[in-house]
Amino acid sequence: MAQRPPARYEPYLDGLFTYCLSVLCDHEAATAALGDVLALAERRGRHVPEAPADRRAWLYALAR
């Protein structure tokens, strides 16, 4: 059973998934990549930016 991502990432999930899908062109690979991005973000938890715009940019940088 998949774990629900932390609420602080909720506003970015659709956009991040769309980005991953546009790069990878495969639904399963994009889903896995999004999971990897969120796991990496959690491991770097103390570095998560507080400002929403900064957090969005940081998450997309992790996805790259």
Short mmCIF file of N, CA and C in Angstrom, two decimals:
data_model
loop_
_atom_site.label_atom_id
_atom_site.label_comp_id
_atom_site.label_asym_id
_atom_site.label_seq_id
_atom_site.Cartn_x
_atom_site.Cartn_y
_atom_site.Cartn_z
N MET A 1 0.84 -1.18 0.00
CA MET A 1 0.00 0.00 0.00
C MET A 1 0.88 1.25 0.00
N ALA A 2 0.62 2.16 -0.92
CA ALA A 2 1.42 3.38 -1.05
C ALA A 2 1.14 4.32 0.11
N GLN A 3 2.17 5.00 0.52
CA GLN A 3 2.06 5.96 1.61
C GLN A 3 1.66 7.32 1.04
N ARG A 4 0.81 8.03 1.74
CA ARG A 4 0.39 9.36 1.30
C ARG A 4 1.54 10.34 1.56
N PRO A 5 1.86 11.20 0.57
CA PRO A 5 2.94 12.16 0.77
C PRO A 5 2.58 13.20 1.84
N PRO A 6 3.59 13.78 2.48
CA PRO A 6 3.32 14.82 3.47
C PRO A 6 2.50 15.97 2.86
N ALA A 7 1.65 16.55 3.66
CA ALA A 7 0.74 17.61 3.20
C ALA A 7 1.48 18.80 2.60
N ARG A 8 2.70 19.07 3.07
CA ARG A 8 3.41 20.24 2.55
C ARG A 8 3.75 20.11 1.06
N TYR A 9 3.70 18.89 0.52
CA TYR A 9 3.99 18.68 -0.90
C TYR A 9 2.72 18.62 -1.75
N GLU A 10 1.57 18.53 -1.12
CA GLU A 10 0.30 18.34 -1.83
C GLU A 10 0.07 19.35 -2.97
N PRO A 11 0.32 20.65 -2.75
CA PRO A 11 0.05 21.61 -3.83
C PRO A 11 0.92 21.41 -5.08
N TYR A 12 1.99 20.65 -4.97
CA TYR A 12 2.95 20.51 -6.06
C TYR A 12 2.86 19.17 -6.78
N LEU A 13 2.08 18.23 -6.27
CA LEU A 13 2.09 16.86 -6.78
C LEU A 13 1.65 16.76 -8.24
N ASP A 14 0.55 17.41 -8.60
CA ASP A 14 0.07 17.32 -9.99
C ASP A 14 1.10 17.87 -10.96
N GLY A 15 1.63 19.03 -10.65
CA GLY A 15 2.62 19.64 -11.54
C GLY A 15 3.90 18.82 -11.63
N LEU A 16 4.36 18.30 -10.50
CA LEU A 16 5.56 17.47 -10.52
C LEU A 16 5.36 16.20 -11.31
N PHE A 17 4.18 15.58 -11.13
CA PHE A 17 3.91 14.36 -11.90
C PHE A 17 3.86 14.68 -13.39
N THR A 18 3.20 15.76 -13.76
CA THR A 18 3.13 16.15 -15.17
C THR A 18 4.52 16.41 -15.74
N TYR A 19 5.37 17.05 -14.95
CA TYR A 19 6.75 17.29 -15.38
C TYR A 19 7.48 15.97 -15.60
N CYS A 20 7.40 15.07 -14.64
CA CYS A 20 8.06 13.76 -14.76
C CYS A 20 7.54 13.00 -15.98
N LEU A 21 6.24 13.05 -16.19
CA LEU A 21 5.64 12.36 -17.33
C LEU A 21 6.11 12.97 -18.65
N SER A 22 6.23 14.29 -18.70
CA SER A 22 6.66 14.94 -19.94
C SER A 22 8.11 14.60 -20.28
N VAL A 23 8.92 14.38 -19.27
CA VAL A 23 10.32 14.03 -19.51
C VAL A 23 10.47 12.54 -19.82
N LEU A 24 9.75 11.70 -19.10
CA LEU A 24 9.94 10.25 -19.20
C LEU A 24 9.00 9.57 -20.21
N CYS A 25 7.87 10.21 -20.51
CA CYS A 25 6.89 9.68 -21.48
C CYS A 25 6.41 8.27 -21.12
N ASP A 26 6.34 7.97 -19.85
CA ASP A 26 5.87 6.66 -19.39
C ASP A 26 5.23 6.85 -18.02
N HIS A 27 3.98 6.43 -17.90
CA HIS A 27 3.22 6.67 -16.67
C HIS A 27 3.86 6.00 -15.46
N GLU A 28 4.24 4.75 -15.59
CA GLU A 28 4.85 4.03 -14.46
C GLU A 28 6.19 4.64 -14.05
N ALA A 29 6.99 5.00 -15.05
CA ALA A 29 8.28 5.61 -14.75
C ALA A 29 8.10 6.97 -14.08
N ALA A 30 7.11 7.74 -14.53
CA ALA A 30 6.83 9.05 -13.93
C ALA A 30 6.35 8.89 -12.49
N THR A 31 5.52 7.90 -12.25
CA THR A 31 5.05 7.63 -10.89
C THR A 31 6.22 7.27 -9.98
N ALA A 32 7.10 6.42 -10.47
CA ALA A 32 8.28 6.03 -9.69
C ALA A 32 9.20 7.22 -9.45
N ALA A 33 9.38 8.04 -10.48
CA ALA A 33 10.25 9.22 -10.34
C ALA A 33 9.68 10.19 -9.32
N LEU A 34 8.37 10.39 -9.34
CA LEU A 34 7.75 11.28 -8.36
C LEU A 34 7.96 10.74 -6.94
N GLY A 35 7.82 9.44 -6.78
CA GLY A 35 8.09 8.83 -5.48
C GLY A 35 9.52 9.04 -5.04
N ASP A 36 10.45 8.92 -5.99
CA ASP A 36 11.86 9.14 -5.67
C ASP A 36 12.12 10.59 -5.25
N VAL A 37 11.49 11.53 -5.96
CA VAL A 37 11.64 12.95 -5.63
C VAL A 37 11.14 13.22 -4.21
N LEU A 38 9.97 12.68 -3.89
CA LEU A 38 9.41 12.91 -2.55
C LEU A 38 10.24 12.26 -1.46
N ALA A 39 10.78 11.07 -1.75
CA ALA A 39 11.65 10.40 -0.77
C ALA A 39 12.92 11.21 -0.55
N LEU A 40 13.49 11.72 -1.63
CA LEU A 40 14.69 12.55 -1.51
C LEU A 40 14.38 13.83 -0.74
N ALA A 41 13.25 14.44 -1.02
CA ALA A 41 12.85 15.66 -0.31
C ALA A 41 12.73 15.39 1.18
N GLU A 42 12.16 14.25 1.54
CA GLU A 42 12.02 13.91 2.96
C GLU A 42 13.37 13.67 3.62
N ARG A 43 14.29 13.05 2.89
CA ARG A 43 15.64 12.83 3.46
C ARG A 43 16.37 14.15 3.68
N ARG A 44 16.04 15.13 2.86
CA ARG A 44 16.67 16.46 2.99
C ARG A 44 15.75 17.42 3.74
N GLY A 45 14.90 16.88 4.57
CA GLY A 45 13.84 17.61 5.24
C GLY A 45 14.20 18.94 5.85
N ARG A 46 15.34 19.02 6.48
CA ARG A 46 15.69 20.29 7.13
C ARG A 46 16.04 21.37 6.11
N HIS A 47 16.22 20.98 4.85
CA HIS A 47 16.56 21.94 3.80
C HIS A 47 15.35 22.38 2.98
N VAL A 48 14.16 21.88 3.33
CA VAL A 48 12.95 22.24 2.59
C VAL A 48 12.68 23.73 2.78
N PRO A 49 12.63 24.49 1.69
CA PRO A 49 12.34 25.92 1.82
C PRO A 49 10.94 26.17 2.41
N GLU A 50 10.81 27.22 3.17
CA GLU A 50 9.53 27.57 3.78
C GLU A 50 8.59 28.26 2.80
N ALA A 51 9.12 29.17 2.00
CA ALA A 51 8.28 29.92 1.06
C ALA A 51 7.76 28.99 -0.04
N PRO A 52 6.47 29.04 -0.35
CA PRO A 52 5.89 28.14 -1.35
C PRO A 52 6.59 28.20 -2.72
N ALA A 53 6.92 29.39 -3.20
CA ALA A 53 7.59 29.49 -4.51
C ALA A 53 8.97 28.85 -4.47
N ASP A 54 9.68 29.04 -3.37
CA ASP A 54 11.00 28.43 -3.22
C ASP A 54 10.88 26.92 -3.10
N ARG A 55 9.88 26.46 -2.37
CA ARG A 55 9.67 25.01 -2.22
C ARG A 55 9.37 24.38 -3.57
N ARG A 56 8.54 25.03 -4.37
CA ARG A 56 8.21 24.51 -5.71
C ARG A 56 9.48 24.40 -6.56
N ALA A 57 10.26 25.46 -6.60
CA ALA A 57 11.50 25.44 -7.39
C ALA A 57 12.45 24.36 -6.90
N TRP A 58 12.56 24.20 -5.60
CA TRP A 58 13.43 23.18 -5.00
C TRP A 58 12.99 21.78 -5.41
N LEU A 59 11.68 21.52 -5.37
CA LEU A 59 11.18 20.19 -5.75
C LEU A 59 11.44 19.91 -7.23
N TYR A 60 11.24 20.90 -8.09
CA TYR A 60 11.51 20.70 -9.51
C TYR A 60 13.01 20.48 -9.76
N ALA A 61 13.84 21.15 -9.00
CA ALA A 61 15.29 20.93 -9.12
C ALA A 61 15.64 19.50 -8.73
N LEU A 62 15.00 18.97 -7.69
CA LEU A 62 15.23 17.58 -7.31
C LEU A 62 14.76 16.63 -8.42
N ALA A 63 13.67 16.98 -9.07
CA ALA A 63 13.13 16.13 -10.13
C ALA A 63 14.04 16.08 -11.35
N ARG A 64 14.77 17.15 -11.58
CA ARG A 64 15.67 17.17 -12.74
C ARG A 64 16.77 16.16 -12.56
#
